[in-house]
mmCIF file with all atom_site columns, C-alpha atoms in Angstrom:
data_model
loop_
_atom_site.group_PDB
_atom_site.id
_atom_site.type_symbol
_atom_site.label_atom_id
_atom_site.label_alt_id
_atom_site.label_comp_id
_atom_site.label_asym_id
_atom_site.label_entity_id
_atom_site.label_seq_id
_atom_site.pdbx_PDB_ins_code
_atom_site.Cartn_x
_atom_site.Cartn_y
_atom_site.Cartn_z
_atom_site.occupancy
_atom_site.B_iso_or_equiv
_atom_site.pdbx_formal_charge
_atom_site.auth_seq_id
_atom_site.auth_comp_id
_atom_site.auth_asym_id
_atom_site.auth_atom_id
_atom_site.pdbx_PDB_model_num
ATOM 1   C CA . MET Z 1 1   ? 65.112  83.986 84.808  1.00 0.00 ? 1   MET Z CA 1
ATOM 2   C CA . LYS Z 1 2   ? 68.853  84.700 84.836  1.00 0.00 ? 2   LYS Z CA 1
ATOM 3   C CA . THR Z 1 3   ? 71.300  82.222 86.418  1.00 0.00 ? 3   THR Z CA 1
ATOM 4   C CA . PRO Z 1 4   ? 73.045  83.996 89.279  1.00 0.00 ? 4   PRO Z CA 1
ATOM 5   C CA . TYR Z 1 5   ? 76.813  84.278 88.867  1.00 0.00 ? 5   TYR Z CA 1
ATOM 6   C CA . LYS Z 1 6   ? 78.917  82.508 91.467  1.00 0.00 ? 6   LYS Z CA 1
ATOM 7   C CA . ASN Z 1 7   ? 81.206  84.549 93.629  1.00 0.00 ? 7   ASN Z CA 1
ATOM 8   C CA . ILE Z 1 8   ? 84.585  84.664 91.837  1.00 0.00 ? 8   ILE Z CA 1
ATOM 9   C CA . TYR Z 1 9   ? 86.457  84.205 95.137  1.00 0.00 ? 9   TYR Z CA 1
ATOM 10  C CA . ASN Z 1 10  ? 84.546  81.055 95.960  1.00 0.00 ? 10  ASN Z CA 1
ATOM 11  C CA . VAL Z 1 11  ? 85.398  79.654 92.508  1.00 0.00 ? 11  VAL Z CA 1
ATOM 12  C CA . LEU Z 1 12  ? 89.079  80.454 92.970  1.00 0.00 ? 12  LEU Z CA 1
ATOM 13  C CA . LYS Z 1 13  ? 89.096  78.862 96.405  1.00 0.00 ? 13  LYS Z CA 1
ATOM 14  C CA . LEU Z 1 14  ? 87.520  75.716 94.997  1.00 0.00 ? 14  LEU Z CA 1
ATOM 15  C CA . ASN Z 1 15  ? 90.031  75.590 92.144  1.00 0.00 ? 15  ASN Z CA 1
ATOM 16  C CA . ARG Z 1 16  ? 92.923  76.088 94.522  1.00 0.00 ? 16  ARG Z CA 1
ATOM 17  C CA . PHE Z 1 17  ? 91.640  73.310 96.759  1.00 0.00 ? 17  PHE Z CA 1
ATOM 18  C CA . ILE Z 1 18  ? 91.364  70.955 93.794  1.00 0.00 ? 18  ILE Z CA 1
ATOM 19  C CA . VAL Z 1 19  ? 94.894  71.812 92.615  1.00 0.00 ? 19  VAL Z CA 1
ATOM 20  C CA . LEU Z 1 20  ? 96.361  71.320 96.086  1.00 0.00 ? 20  LEU Z CA 1
ATOM 21  C CA . ALA Z 1 21  ? 94.509  68.022 96.465  1.00 0.00 ? 21  ALA Z CA 1
ATOM 22  C CA . VAL Z 1 22  ? 95.835  66.789 93.104  1.00 0.00 ? 22  VAL Z CA 1
ATOM 23  C CA . VAL Z 1 23  ? 99.397  67.871 93.964  1.00 0.00 ? 23  VAL Z CA 1
ATOM 24  C CA . LEU Z 1 24  ? 99.217  66.215 97.381  1.00 0.00 ? 24  LEU Z CA 1
ATOM 25  C CA . CYS Z 1 25  ? 97.888  62.961 95.907  1.00 0.00 ? 25  CYS Z CA 1
ATOM 26  C CA . SER Z 1 26  ? 100.639 63.005 93.274  1.00 0.00 ? 26  SER Z CA 1
ATOM 27  C CA . LEU Z 1 27  ? 103.277 63.594 95.942  1.00 0.00 ? 27  LEU Z CA 1
ATOM 28  C CA . LEU Z 1 28  ? 101.968 60.737 98.087  1.00 0.00 ? 28  LEU Z CA 1
ATOM 29  C CA . SER Z 1 29  ? 101.759 58.464 95.074  1.00 0.00 ? 29  SER Z CA 1
ATOM 30  C CA . SER Z 1 30  ? 105.337 59.294 94.030  1.00 0.00 ? 30  SER Z CA 1
ATOM 31  C CA . THR Z 1 31  ? 106.638 58.749 97.567  1.00 0.00 ? 31  THR Z CA 1
ATOM 32  C CA . PHE Z 1 32  ? 104.886 55.391 97.781  1.00 0.00 ? 32  PHE Z CA 1
ATOM 33  C CA . SER Z 1 33  ? 106.293 54.363 94.382  1.00 0.00 ? 33  SER Z CA 1
ATOM 34  C CA . VAL Z 1 34  ? 109.851 55.302 95.402  1.00 0.00 ? 34  VAL Z CA 1
ATOM 35  C CA . TRP Z 1 35  ? 109.472 53.361 98.646  1.00 0.00 ? 35  TRP Z CA 1
ATOM 36  C CA . MET Z 1 36  ? 108.175 50.308 96.784  1.00 0.00 ? 36  MET Z CA 1
ATOM 37  C CA . VAL Z 1 37  ? 111.094 50.410 94.339  1.00 0.00 ? 37  VAL Z CA 1
ATOM 38  C CA . PHE Z 1 38  ? 113.603 50.764 97.194  1.00 0.00 ? 38  PHE Z CA 1
ATOM 39  C CA . ASN Z 1 39  ? 111.996 47.950 99.178  1.00 0.00 ? 39  ASN Z CA 1
ATOM 40  C CA . THR Z 1 40  ? 111.920 45.656 96.153  1.00 0.00 ? 40  THR Z CA 1
ATOM 41  C CA . ASN Z 1 41  ? 115.562 46.451 95.391  1.00 0.00 ? 41  ASN Z CA 1
ATOM 42  C CA . GLN Z 1 42  ? 116.617 45.639 98.954  1.00 0.00 ? 42  GLN Z CA 1
ATOM 43  C CA . LYS Z 1 43  ? 114.819 42.305 98.806  1.00 0.00 ? 43  LYS Z CA 1
ATOM 44  C CA . ALA Z 1 44  ? 116.451 41.541 95.461  1.00 0.00 ? 44  ALA Z CA 1
ATOM 45  C CA . LEU Z 1 45  ? 119.898 42.318 96.853  1.00 0.00 ? 45  LEU Z CA 1
ATOM 46  C CA . ASN Z 1 46  ? 119.355 39.933 99.745  1.00 0.00 ? 46  ASN Z CA 1
ATOM 47  C CA . SER Z 1 47  ? 118.016 37.135 97.602  1.00 0.00 ? 47  SER Z CA 1
ATOM 48  C CA . ALA Z 1 48  ? 119.024 35.079 94.628  1.00 0.00 ? 48  ALA Z CA 1
ATOM 49  C CA . PHE Z 1 49  ? 116.974 32.620 92.646  1.00 0.00 ? 49  PHE Z CA 1
ATOM 50  C CA . ALA Z 1 50  ? 117.696 29.225 91.229  1.00 0.00 ? 50  ALA Z CA 1
ATOM 51  C CA . ILE Z 1 51  ? 115.639 26.928 89.024  1.00 0.00 ? 51  ILE Z CA 1
ATOM 52  C CA . ASN Z 1 52  ? 114.828 23.600 90.596  1.00 0.00 ? 52  ASN Z CA 1
ATOM 53  C CA . THR Z 1 53  ? 114.778 20.370 88.588  1.00 0.00 ? 53  THR Z CA 1
ATOM 54  C CA . ASP Z 1 54  ? 110.969 20.553 88.398  1.00 0.00 ? 54  ASP Z CA 1
ATOM 55  C CA . GLY Z 1 55  ? 111.091 24.101 87.013  1.00 0.00 ? 55  GLY Z CA 1
ATOM 56  C CA . SER Z 1 56  ? 110.118 25.880 90.240  1.00 0.00 ? 56  SER Z CA 1
ATOM 57  C CA . ILE Z 1 57  ? 111.975 28.954 91.451  1.00 0.00 ? 57  ILE Z CA 1
ATOM 58  C CA . ILE Z 1 58  ? 113.908 28.555 94.694  1.00 0.00 ? 58  ILE Z CA 1
ATOM 59  C CA . PRO Z 1 59  ? 114.825 31.739 96.633  1.00 0.00 ? 59  PRO Z CA 1
ATOM 60  C CA . LEU Z 1 60  ? 118.318 31.669 98.118  1.00 0.00 ? 60  LEU Z CA 1
ATOM 61  C CA . LYS Z 1 61  ? 119.187 34.155 100.844 1.00 0.00 ? 61  LYS Z CA 1
ATOM 62  C CA . LEU Z 1 62  ? 122.416 36.117 100.523 1.00 0.00 ? 62  LEU Z CA 1
ATOM 63  C CA . VAL Z 1 63  ? 123.339 34.945 104.014 1.00 0.00 ? 63  VAL Z CA 1
ATOM 64  C CA . THR Z 1 64  ? 123.153 31.370 102.808 1.00 0.00 ? 64  THR Z CA 1
ATOM 65  C CA . GLN Z 1 65  ? 125.311 32.254 99.820  1.00 0.00 ? 65  GLN Z CA 1
ATOM 66  C CA . LYS Z 1 66  ? 127.963 33.703 102.128 1.00 0.00 ? 66  LYS Z CA 1
ATOM 67  C CA . GLU Z 1 67  ? 127.833 30.622 104.319 1.00 0.00 ? 67  GLU Z CA 1
ATOM 68  C CA . ASN Z 1 68  ? 128.233 28.416 101.257 1.00 0.00 ? 68  ASN Z CA 1
ATOM 69  C CA . PHE Z 1 69  ? 131.152 30.572 100.092 1.00 0.00 ? 69  PHE Z CA 1
ATOM 70  C CA . ARG Z 1 70  ? 132.871 30.155 103.460 1.00 0.00 ? 70  ARG Z CA 1
ATOM 71  C CA . VAL Z 1 71  ? 132.507 26.377 103.281 1.00 0.00 ? 71  VAL Z CA 1
ATOM 72  C CA . GLU Z 1 72  ? 133.849 26.345 99.714  1.00 0.00 ? 72  GLU Z CA 1
ATOM 73  C CA . ALA Z 1 73  ? 136.715 28.667 100.673 1.00 0.00 ? 73  ALA Z CA 1
ATOM 74  C CA . LEU Z 1 74  ? 137.782 26.529 103.627 1.00 0.00 ? 74  LEU Z CA 1
ATOM 75  C CA . ALA Z 1 75  ? 137.685 23.405 101.460 1.00 0.00 ? 75  ALA Z CA 1
ATOM 76  C CA . HIS Z 1 76  ? 139.689 25.182 98.746  1.00 0.00 ? 76  HIS Z CA 1
ATOM 77  C CA . LEU Z 1 77  ? 142.365 26.301 101.209 1.00 0.00 ? 77  LEU Z CA 1
ATOM 78  C CA . GLU Z 1 78  ? 142.631 22.843 102.754 1.00 0.00 ? 78  GLU Z CA 1
ATOM 79  C CA . LEU Z 1 79  ? 142.966 21.281 99.311  1.00 0.00 ? 79  LEU Z CA 1
ATOM 80  C CA . PHE Z 1 80  ? 145.678 23.750 98.272  1.00 0.00 ? 80  PHE Z CA 1
ATOM 81  C CA . HIS Z 1 81  ? 147.767 23.439 101.436 1.00 0.00 ? 81  HIS Z CA 1
ATOM 82  C CA . ASN Z 1 82  ? 147.550 19.659 101.295 1.00 0.00 ? 82  ASN Z CA 1
ATOM 83  C CA . TYR Z 1 83  ? 148.755 19.618 97.684  1.00 0.00 ? 83  TYR Z CA 1
ATOM 84  C CA . PHE Z 1 84  ? 151.480 22.217 98.219  1.00 0.00 ? 84  PHE Z CA 1
ATOM 85  C CA . TYR Z 1 85  ? 152.963 20.940 101.493 1.00 0.00 ? 85  TYR Z CA 1
ATOM 86  C CA . ASN Z 1 86  ? 152.000 17.251 101.751 1.00 0.00 ? 86  ASN Z CA 1
ATOM 87  C CA . ILE Z 1 87  ? 154.762 15.982 99.464  1.00 0.00 ? 87  ILE Z CA 1
ATOM 88  C CA . ASP Z 1 88  ? 157.439 13.336 99.156  1.00 0.00 ? 88  ASP Z CA 1
ATOM 89  C CA . ALA Z 1 89  ? 159.795 12.099 96.475  1.00 0.00 ? 89  ALA Z CA 1
ATOM 90  C CA . SER Z 1 90  ? 157.095 10.041 94.769  1.00 0.00 ? 90  SER Z CA 1
ATOM 91  C CA . ASN Z 1 91  ? 154.223 12.542 94.605  1.00 0.00 ? 91  ASN Z CA 1
ATOM 92  C CA . TYR Z 1 92  ? 155.641 16.081 94.759  1.00 0.00 ? 92  TYR Z CA 1
ATOM 93  C CA . GLU Z 1 93  ? 155.440 16.776 91.011  1.00 0.00 ? 93  GLU Z CA 1
ATOM 94  C CA . ARG Z 1 94  ? 151.839 15.593 90.771  1.00 0.00 ? 94  ARG Z CA 1
ATOM 95  C CA . ASN Z 1 95  ? 150.758 17.402 93.943  1.00 0.00 ? 95  ASN Z CA 1
ATOM 96  C CA . LEU Z 1 96  ? 152.450 20.677 93.035  1.00 0.00 ? 96  LEU Z CA 1
ATOM 97  C CA . GLU Z 1 97  ? 150.880 20.617 89.579  1.00 0.00 ? 97  GLU Z CA 1
ATOM 98  C CA . LYS Z 1 98  ? 147.460 20.300 91.211  1.00 0.00 ? 98  LYS Z CA 1
ATOM 99  C CA . ALA Z 1 99  ? 148.280 23.067 93.698  1.00 0.00 ? 99  ALA Z CA 1
ATOM 100 C CA . LEU Z 1 100 ? 149.218 25.493 90.911  1.00 0.00 ? 100 LEU Z CA 1
ATOM 101 C CA . TRP Z 1 101 ? 145.678 25.225 89.515  1.00 0.00 ? 101 TRP Z CA 1
ATOM 102 C CA . LEU Z 1 102 ? 144.325 26.639 92.774  1.00 0.00 ? 102 LEU Z CA 1
ATOM 103 C CA . GLY Z 1 103 ? 146.363 29.860 92.878  1.00 0.00 ? 103 GLY Z CA 1
ATOM 104 C CA . ASN Z 1 104 ? 147.582 32.622 90.604  1.00 0.00 ? 104 ASN Z CA 1
ATOM 105 C CA . SER Z 1 105 ? 151.114 33.759 89.774  1.00 0.00 ? 105 SER Z CA 1
ATOM 106 C CA . SER Z 1 106 ? 151.908 34.440 93.444  1.00 0.00 ? 106 SER Z CA 1
ATOM 107 C CA . VAL Z 1 107 ? 151.733 30.694 94.097  1.00 0.00 ? 107 VAL Z CA 1
ATOM 108 C CA . ASP Z 1 108 ? 153.716 29.921 90.954  1.00 0.00 ? 108 ASP Z CA 1
ATOM 109 C CA . ASN Z 1 109 ? 156.407 32.433 91.961  1.00 0.00 ? 109 ASN Z CA 1
ATOM 110 C CA . LEU Z 1 110 ? 156.724 30.804 95.377  1.00 0.00 ? 110 LEU Z CA 1
ATOM 111 C CA . TYR Z 1 111 ? 157.001 27.390 93.763  1.00 0.00 ? 111 TYR Z CA 1
ATOM 112 C CA . ARG Z 1 112 ? 159.757 28.636 91.437  1.00 0.00 ? 112 ARG Z CA 1
ATOM 113 C CA . GLN Z 1 113 ? 161.587 30.238 94.355  1.00 0.00 ? 113 GLN Z CA 1
ATOM 114 C CA . LYS Z 1 114 ? 161.498 26.996 96.338  1.00 0.00 ? 114 LYS Z CA 1
ATOM 115 C CA . LYS Z 1 115 ? 162.695 25.105 93.289  1.00 0.00 ? 115 LYS Z CA 1
ATOM 116 C CA . ALA Z 1 116 ? 165.586 27.545 92.784  1.00 0.00 ? 116 ALA Z CA 1
ATOM 117 C CA . ASP Z 1 117 ? 166.494 27.186 96.471  1.00 0.00 ? 117 ASP Z CA 1
ATOM 118 C CA . GLY Z 1 118 ? 166.818 23.425 96.029  1.00 0.00 ? 118 GLY Z CA 1
ATOM 119 C CA . VAL Z 1 119 ? 163.867 22.457 98.244  1.00 0.00 ? 119 VAL Z CA 1
ATOM 120 C CA . TYR Z 1 120 ? 162.619 19.753 95.894  1.00 0.00 ? 120 TYR Z CA 1
ATOM 121 C CA . ASN Z 1 121 ? 166.113 18.528 95.034  1.00 0.00 ? 121 ASN Z CA 1
ATOM 122 C CA . ARG Z 1 122 ? 166.729 17.875 98.728  1.00 0.00 ? 122 ARG Z CA 1
ATOM 123 C CA . LEU Z 1 123 ? 163.391 16.072 98.863  1.00 0.00 ? 123 LEU Z CA 1
ATOM 124 C CA . LEU Z 1 124 ? 164.667 13.680 96.188  1.00 0.00 ? 124 LEU Z CA 1
ATOM 125 C CA . GLN Z 1 125 ? 168.258 13.465 97.377  1.00 0.00 ? 125 GLN Z CA 1
ATOM 126 C CA . TYR Z 1 126 ? 167.452 12.544 100.963 1.00 0.00 ? 126 TYR Z CA 1
ATOM 127 C CA . SER Z 1 127 ? 164.073 10.816 100.357 1.00 0.00 ? 127 SER Z CA 1
ATOM 128 C CA . LEU Z 1 128 ? 162.347 13.250 102.689 1.00 0.00 ? 128 LEU Z CA 1
ATOM 129 C CA . VAL Z 1 129 ? 158.679 12.894 103.556 1.00 0.00 ? 129 VAL Z CA 1
ATOM 130 C CA . GLN Z 1 130 ? 156.833 16.129 104.307 1.00 0.00 ? 130 GLN Z CA 1
ATOM 131 C CA . LYS Z 1 131 ? 153.464 15.333 105.877 1.00 0.00 ? 131 LYS Z CA 1
ATOM 132 C CA . VAL Z 1 132 ? 150.701 17.811 106.749 1.00 0.00 ? 132 VAL Z CA 1
ATOM 133 C CA . LEU Z 1 133 ? 149.260 17.231 110.222 1.00 0.00 ? 133 LEU Z CA 1
ATOM 134 C CA . SER Z 1 134 ? 146.661 19.999 110.440 1.00 0.00 ? 134 SER Z CA 1
ATOM 135 C CA . ILE Z 1 135 ? 145.335 22.983 108.512 1.00 0.00 ? 135 ILE Z CA 1
ATOM 136 C CA . ASP Z 1 136 ? 143.457 25.803 110.237 1.00 0.00 ? 136 ASP Z CA 1
ATOM 137 C CA . SER Z 1 137 ? 142.188 28.689 108.095 1.00 0.00 ? 137 SER Z CA 1
ATOM 138 C CA . LYS Z 1 138 ? 140.512 31.945 109.114 1.00 0.00 ? 138 LYS Z CA 1
ATOM 139 C CA . ILE Z 1 139 ? 138.597 33.915 106.458 1.00 0.00 ? 139 ILE Z CA 1
ATOM 140 C CA . SER Z 1 140 ? 137.670 37.601 106.690 1.00 0.00 ? 140 SER Z CA 1
ATOM 141 C CA . GLU Z 1 141 ? 135.665 39.881 104.401 1.00 0.00 ? 141 GLU Z CA 1
ATOM 142 C CA . SER Z 1 142 ? 136.137 43.593 103.761 1.00 0.00 ? 142 SER Z CA 1
ATOM 143 C CA . ASN Z 1 143 ? 134.119 45.478 101.124 1.00 0.00 ? 143 ASN Z CA 1
ATOM 144 C CA . GLY Z 1 144 ? 133.364 42.275 99.246  1.00 0.00 ? 144 GLY Z CA 1
ATOM 145 C CA . ALA Z 1 145 ? 137.031 41.163 99.190  1.00 0.00 ? 145 ALA Z CA 1
ATOM 146 C CA . TYR Z 1 146 ? 138.052 37.980 100.989 1.00 0.00 ? 146 TYR Z CA 1
ATOM 147 C CA . SER Z 1 147 ? 141.377 37.385 102.707 1.00 0.00 ? 147 SER Z CA 1
ATOM 148 C CA . PHE Z 1 148 ? 142.637 34.443 104.712 1.00 0.00 ? 148 PHE Z CA 1
ATOM 149 C CA . THR Z 1 149 ? 145.213 33.405 107.271 1.00 0.00 ? 149 THR Z CA 1
ATOM 150 C CA . THR Z 1 150 ? 146.122 29.721 107.382 1.00 0.00 ? 150 THR Z CA 1
ATOM 151 C CA . THR Z 1 151 ? 148.165 27.911 109.994 1.00 0.00 ? 151 THR Z CA 1
ATOM 152 C CA . THR Z 1 152 ? 149.612 24.660 108.682 1.00 0.00 ? 152 THR Z CA 1
ATOM 153 C CA . ILE Z 1 153 ? 151.337 22.166 110.937 1.00 0.00 ? 153 ILE Z CA 1
ATOM 154 C CA . PHE Z 1 154 ? 153.544 19.693 109.100 1.00 0.00 ? 154 PHE Z CA 1
ATOM 155 C CA . GLU Z 1 155 ? 156.404 17.364 109.845 1.00 0.00 ? 155 GLU Z CA 1
ATOM 156 C CA . ILE Z 1 156 ? 159.480 16.455 107.842 1.00 0.00 ? 156 ILE Z CA 1
ATOM 157 C CA . ASN Z 1 157 ? 160.587 12.864 108.238 1.00 0.00 ? 157 ASN Z CA 1
ATOM 158 C CA . ARG Z 1 158 ? 164.341 12.509 107.715 1.00 0.00 ? 158 ARG Z CA 1
ATOM 159 C CA . GLY Z 1 159 ? 164.417 8.834  108.688 1.00 0.00 ? 159 GLY Z CA 1
ATOM 160 C CA . SER Z 1 160 ? 165.775 8.823  112.205 1.00 0.00 ? 160 SER Z CA 1
ATOM 161 C CA . ILE Z 1 161 ? 164.773 12.453 112.816 1.00 0.00 ? 161 ILE Z CA 1
ATOM 162 C CA . ILE Z 1 162 ? 161.278 13.959 112.573 1.00 0.00 ? 162 ILE Z CA 1
ATOM 163 C CA . ASP Z 1 163 ? 160.965 17.745 112.787 1.00 0.00 ? 163 ASP Z CA 1
ATOM 164 C CA . THR Z 1 164 ? 157.611 19.511 113.187 1.00 0.00 ? 164 THR Z CA 1
ATOM 165 C CA . TYR Z 1 165 ? 156.954 22.999 111.810 1.00 0.00 ? 165 TYR Z CA 1
ATOM 166 C CA . GLU Z 1 166 ? 154.227 25.617 112.020 1.00 0.00 ? 166 GLU Z CA 1
ATOM 167 C CA . LEU Z 1 167 ? 153.698 27.714 108.893 1.00 0.00 ? 167 LEU Z CA 1
ATOM 168 C CA . VAL Z 1 168 ? 151.466 30.799 108.846 1.00 0.00 ? 168 VAL Z CA 1
ATOM 169 C CA . SER Z 1 169 ? 150.479 31.929 105.364 1.00 0.00 ? 169 SER Z CA 1
ATOM 170 C CA . THR Z 1 170 ? 148.173 34.671 104.080 1.00 0.00 ? 170 THR Z CA 1
ATOM 171 C CA . GLY Z 1 171 ? 146.493 35.671 100.857 1.00 0.00 ? 171 GLY Z CA 1
ATOM 172 C CA . ASN Z 1 172 ? 143.253 36.604 99.139  1.00 0.00 ? 172 ASN Z CA 1
ATOM 173 C CA . LEU Z 1 173 ? 140.504 34.627 97.447  1.00 0.00 ? 173 LEU Z CA 1
ATOM 174 C CA . ILE Z 1 174 ? 138.673 35.538 94.247  1.00 0.00 ? 174 ILE Z CA 1
ATOM 175 C CA . MET Z 1 175 ? 135.895 33.708 92.453  1.00 0.00 ? 175 MET Z CA 1
ATOM 176 C CA . VAL Z 1 176 ? 136.585 32.157 89.050  1.00 0.00 ? 176 VAL Z CA 1
ATOM 177 C CA . ASP Z 1 177 ? 134.864 29.612 86.830  1.00 0.00 ? 177 ASP Z CA 1
ATOM 178 C CA . ARG Z 1 178 ? 134.820 26.093 88.208  1.00 0.00 ? 178 ARG Z CA 1
ATOM 179 C CA . ASN Z 1 179 ? 137.131 23.711 86.405  1.00 0.00 ? 179 ASN Z CA 1
ATOM 180 C CA . PHE Z 1 180 ? 136.538 20.150 87.538  1.00 0.00 ? 180 PHE Z CA 1
ATOM 181 C CA . PRO Z 1 181 ? 138.675 18.377 88.636  1.00 0.00 ? 181 PRO Z CA 1
ATOM 182 C CA . ASN Z 1 182 ? 141.439 21.004 88.490  1.00 0.00 ? 182 ASN Z CA 1
ATOM 183 C CA . ASN Z 1 183 ? 139.571 23.715 90.415  1.00 0.00 ? 183 ASN Z CA 1
ATOM 184 C CA . PRO Z 1 184 ? 136.347 22.220 91.795  1.00 0.00 ? 184 PRO Z CA 1
ATOM 185 C CA . HIS Z 1 185 ? 135.490 25.115 94.134  1.00 0.00 ? 185 HIS Z CA 1
ATOM 186 C CA . GLY Z 1 186 ? 135.750 27.930 91.569  1.00 0.00 ? 186 GLY Z CA 1
ATOM 187 C CA . LEU Z 1 187 ? 138.163 29.977 93.700  1.00 0.00 ? 187 LEU Z CA 1
ATOM 188 C CA . LEU Z 1 188 ? 141.671 31.287 93.130  1.00 0.00 ? 188 LEU Z CA 1
ATOM 189 C CA . ILE Z 1 189 ? 144.314 32.163 95.719  1.00 0.00 ? 189 ILE Z CA 1
ATOM 190 C CA . THR Z 1 190 ? 146.025 35.499 95.083  1.00 0.00 ? 190 THR Z CA 1
ATOM 191 C CA . ASN Z 1 191 ? 148.771 37.445 96.878  1.00 0.00 ? 191 ASN Z CA 1
ATOM 192 C CA . TYR Z 1 192 ? 149.896 34.256 98.560  1.00 0.00 ? 192 TYR Z CA 1
ATOM 193 C CA . PHE Z 1 193 ? 152.696 34.729 101.074 1.00 0.00 ? 193 PHE Z CA 1
ATOM 194 C CA . GLU Z 1 194 ? 154.430 32.553 103.648 1.00 0.00 ? 194 GLU Z CA 1
ATOM 195 C CA . ASN Z 1 195 ? 154.605 34.859 106.659 1.00 0.00 ? 195 ASN Z CA 1
ATOM 196 C CA . THR Z 1 196 ? 156.315 32.792 109.347 1.00 0.00 ? 196 THR Z CA 1
ATOM 197 C CA . LEU Z 1 197 ? 157.842 29.339 109.634 1.00 0.00 ? 197 LEU Z CA 1
ATOM 198 C CA . LYS Z 1 198 ? 158.558 28.081 113.156 1.00 0.00 ? 198 LYS Z CA 1
ATOM 199 C CA . LYS Z 1 199 ? 160.126 24.822 114.244 1.00 0.00 ? 199 LYS Z CA 1
ATOM 200 C CA . LEU Z 1 200 ? 157.960 23.443 117.036 1.00 0.00 ? 200 LEU Z CA 1
ATOM 201 C CA . ASN Z 1 201 ? 160.453 20.877 118.312 1.00 0.00 ? 201 ASN Z CA 1
ATOM 202 C CA . ASP Z 1 202 ? 162.634 23.703 119.663 1.00 0.00 ? 202 ASP Z CA 1
ATOM 203 C CA . GLU Z 1 203 ? 159.887 24.658 122.141 1.00 0.00 ? 203 GLU Z CA 1
ATOM 204 C CA . SER Z 1 204 ? 159.966 21.339 123.975 1.00 0.00 ? 204 SER Z CA 1
#
């Protein structure tokens, strides 16, 4: 008995259905794979990992890293402004040397300018004491770059006269290798500039 031939149109319809099903499955599979890669990448960008002392992996959120950076940056700025402006005849060389480790050539250029203007000679000649009273820094981020504005209040003791000043300075912060004890926070001040210097005693 002869095997009846299948209708050619039914065979083609079946083949087309199979092809479409395979293509659809492939498309869904590819879409799912792309989504998984994207999702994994986003999680990786928002997380970092550190090895604990016992060998376990500790996830660190990017938010936490930014918070830690802000704390380090504020400490770095306070350290720099204390070294650079909290000076007297006995400690200015040592303090300024430490301050120069915390900034780039913009800080060094300012130091040289002050030296050329006789600031430190007057410090020695008249035994002046320049004391920092407060340091208030604001840090902002734009496209991964960090800038700061710092308001430093300091007084200059001339013996019988004490004058108080407000200095507003600006600059940027970049990350560098830590260098303990010279640069414990691993940051460097760039584009440092003294914007305004105001004598507060005149307001009273």
